[in-house]
CSV table of C-alpha atoms in Angstrom, one decimal:
chain,number,residue,atom,x,y,z
A,975,MET,CA,-2.5,26.5,10.2
A,976,SER,CA,-4.3,26.9,13.4
A,977,GLY,CA,-8.0,27.3,13.9
A,978,ASN,CA,-11.0,25.1,13.8
A,979,ILE,CA,-12.9,23.9,10.7
A,980,SER,CA,-16.6,23.8,11.4
A,981,SER,CA,-19.8,23.9,9.4
A,982,ALA,CA,-22.2,26.8,9.1
A,983,GLN,CA,-24.2,25.2,11.8
A,984,GLY,CA,-21.5,25.8,14.5
A,985,ASP,CA,-19.8,22.8,16.0
A,986,ALA,CA,-21.6,20.1,14.0
A,987,PRO,CA,-19.0,17.6,12.6
A,988,LEU,CA,-18.2,17.7,8.9
A,989,PRO,CA,-17.9,14.6,6.8
A,990,LEU,CA,-14.3,13.8,5.9
A,991,GLU,CA,-13.3,14.5,2.3
A,992,THR,CA,-10.2,13.7,0.4
A,993,LYS,CA,-8.2,16.8,-0.5
A,994,THR,CA,-4.7,17.5,-1.7
A,995,TYR,CA,-2.8,20.3,0.0
A,996,ARG,CA,0.5,21.7,-1.4
A,997,PHE,CA,2.6,24.0,0.7
A,998,ARG,CA,6.1,24.9,1.5
A,999,ALA,CA,7.5,24.2,4.9
A,1000,ASP,CA,10.3,26.7,5.0
A,1001,GLY,CA,10.7,27.7,8.6
A,1002,THR,CA,7.2,26.5,9.5
A,1003,ARG,CA,5.8,23.4,11.1
A,1004,PRO,CA,2.1,23.2,10.3
A,1005,VAL,CA,-0.1,21.4,12.8
A,1006,LEU,CA,-3.4,19.8,11.8
A,1007,GLN,CA,-5.8,19.0,14.7
A,1008,ILE,CA,-8.6,16.6,13.8
A,1009,GLU,CA,-11.4,15.4,16.1
A,1010,LEU,CA,-12.9,12.2,14.8
A,1011,THR,CA,-16.4,11.0,15.8
A,1012,SER,CA,-18.7,8.4,14.3
A,1013,GLY,CA,-22.3,8.5,13.5
A,1014,PRO,CA,-24.5,10.9,11.6
A,1015,ALA,CA,-23.8,14.6,11.8
A,1016,GLY,CA,-25.7,16.5,14.4
A,1017,ARG,CA,-26.2,13.5,16.7
A,1018,GLU,CA,-24.3,13.0,19.9
A,1019,ALA,CA,-21.5,10.5,19.5
A,1020,LYS,CA,-21.8,7.5,21.8
A,1021,GLU,CA,-18.0,7.3,22.4
A,1022,THR,CA,-15.4,9.9,23.3
A,1023,PRO,CA,-14.1,11.6,20.1
A,1024,GLU,CA,-10.6,10.6,19.1
A,1025,LYS,CA,-8.2,13.6,18.8
A,1026,LEU,CA,-5.6,13.2,16.1
A,1027,THR,CA,-2.8,15.8,15.8
A,1028,LEU,CA,-0.5,15.7,12.7
A,1029,GLU,CA,2.6,17.8,12.9
A,1030,LEU,CA,4.3,18.2,9.5
A,1031,HIS,CA,8.0,18.9,9.3
A,1032,ALA,CA,10.2,20.3,6.5
A,1033,PRO,CA,11.6,17.4,4.5
A,1034,MET,CA,15.2,18.6,5.1
A,1035,SER,CA,14.9,18.0,8.9
A,1036,GLY,CA,14.8,14.2,8.4
A,1037,GLU,CA,11.5,13.8,10.2
A,1038,ILE,CA,8.5,14.0,7.8
A,1039,PHE,CA,5.6,14.0,10.2
A,1040,GLU,CA,4.5,13.2,13.7
A,1041,ALA,CA,1.0,11.9,14.6
A,1042,ARG,CA,-0.3,12.0,18.1
A,1043,THR,CA,-3.4,10.3,19.5
A,1044,SER,CA,-4.8,9.7,23.0
A,1045,VAL,CA,-2.7,6.6,23.4
A,1046,GLY,CA,0.7,7.4,21.8
A,1047,ARG,CA,2.8,9.2,19.2
A,1048,LEU,CA,4.1,8.0,15.9
A,1049,GLU,CA,7.1,9.6,14.1
A,1050,VAL,CA,8.1,8.9,10.5
A,1051,ASP,CA,11.6,9.8,9.2
A,1052,LYS,CA,12.7,10.5,5.6
A,1053,ASP,CA,14.8,7.4,5.6
A,1054,GLY,CA,11.8,5.2,6.3
A,1055,ARG,CA,12.3,4.7,10.0
A,1056,VAL,CA,9.2,4.7,12.1
A,1057,MET,CA,9.1,5.1,15.9
A,1058,TYR,CA,6.1,4.6,18.1
A,1059,PHE,CA,5.8,5.8,21.6
A,1060,CYS,CA,2.9,4.5,23.7
A,1061,GLN,CA,1.8,6.0,27.0
A,1062,ALA,CA,-1.3,3.9,27.6
A,1063,GLY,CA,-2.2,0.3,27.7
A,1064,GLU,CA,-0.5,-2.9,28.9
A,1065,ARG,CA,0.4,-4.2,25.5
A,1066,VAL,CA,1.3,-2.5,22.2
A,1067,GLY,CA,1.7,-4.1,18.8
A,1068,PHE,CA,2.5,-3.2,15.3
A,1069,THR,CA,2.7,-4.9,11.9
A,1070,LEU,CA,5.6,-4.5,9.4
A,1071,PHE,CA,5.5,-5.4,5.8
A,1072,VAL,CA,8.5,-5.3,3.5
A,1073,GLY,CA,7.9,-8.2,1.2
A,1074,ARG,CA,7.1,-10.4,4.2
A,1075,SER,CA,4.8,-9.7,7.1
A,1076,VAL,CA,5.9,-9.5,10.8
A,1077,VAL,CA,3.7,-8.7,13.8
A,1078,VAL,CA,5.6,-7.4,16.9
A,1079,THR,CA,3.8,-7.3,20.3
A,1080,MET,CA,5.4,-5.9,23.5
A,1081,SER,CA,4.1,-6.2,27.1
A,1082,ARG,CA,4.8,-3.4,29.5
A,1083,SER,CA,4.7,-5.5,32.7
A,1084,THR,CA,6.6,-8.6,31.6
A,1085,GLY,CA,9.0,-6.9,29.1
A,1086,GLU,CA,8.2,-9.8,26.7
A,1087,VAL,CA,8.4,-9.1,23.0
A,1088,LEU,CA,6.6,-11.6,20.7
A,1089,VAL,CA,7.4,-11.7,17.0
A,1090,GLN,CA,5.1,-13.6,14.7
A,1091,SER,CA,5.1,-14.1,11.0
A,1092,PRO,CA,3.3,-16.3,8.5
A,1093,SER,CA,6.8,-16.9,6.9
A,1094,LYS,CA,8.9,-19.7,8.3
A,1095,ILE,CA,11.6,-18.5,10.7
A,1096,LEU,CA,14.9,-19.9,9.5
A,1097,SER,CA,17.2,-18.7,12.3
A,1098,VAL,CA,17.4,-16.6,15.4
A,1099,THR,CA,20.7,-15.1,16.4
A,1100,ARG,CA,21.4,-13.1,19.6
A,1101,GLY,CA,23.8,-10.2,19.4
A,1102,GLU,CA,25.4,-7.7,21.8
A,1103,SER,CA,27.3,-4.5,21.3
A,1104,LYS,CA,29.3,-2.5,23.8
A,1105,ALA,CA,29.2,1.3,24.3
A,1106,ASP,CA,31.5,3.2,22.0
A,1107,ASP,CA,34.6,4.9,23.4
A,1108,LEU,CA,33.0,8.4,23.1
A,1109,GLY,CA,29.8,7.4,24.8
A,1110,ASN,CA,27.7,8.3,21.8
A,1111,ALA,CA,26.2,4.9,21.4
A,1112,PRO,CA,24.9,3.0,24.5
A,1113,PRO,CA,25.4,-0.8,24.9
A,1114,SER,CA,22.6,-2.8,23.4
A,1115,ASP,CA,21.4,-6.3,22.9
A,1116,SER,CA,19.7,-7.5,19.7
A,1117,VAL,CA,18.0,-10.5,18.1
A,1118,ARG,CA,18.3,-11.1,14.4
A,1119,ILE,CA,15.5,-13.2,12.9
A,1120,GLN,CA,16.0,-14.6,9.4
A,1121,LEU,CA,12.7,-15.3,7.6
A,1122,GLU,CA,12.2,-17.6,4.6
């Protein structure tokens, strides 16, 4: 699925439309490259366009899709796990909602991680695990937060 989608006028941006695509991903990894600008079609955008790349994976691989922007990459796995890699900026944050809302913000320079929630925090427990004997799992620290 490579190539550019453009209008009959050349490189003029097209308005976004909602469409449903059905395809098989046997042995393929379709990549959709989208350039987003704002403002009316045919006028120069006042800001640099954002480039969004979606890489779709076969559901059997465990990873469903990967999305890349100018500041980072987001991976979503079949089991619901989401990983975000950020290459730019001093701080990065994300919001989780699973019946309760949690906002996590991490600072690159200080290493500080701030967890905020409108729910009351009932307890905070620190944990530590050692590397396994085979060296497959590295040692790690953890913090468990219990929300009301």
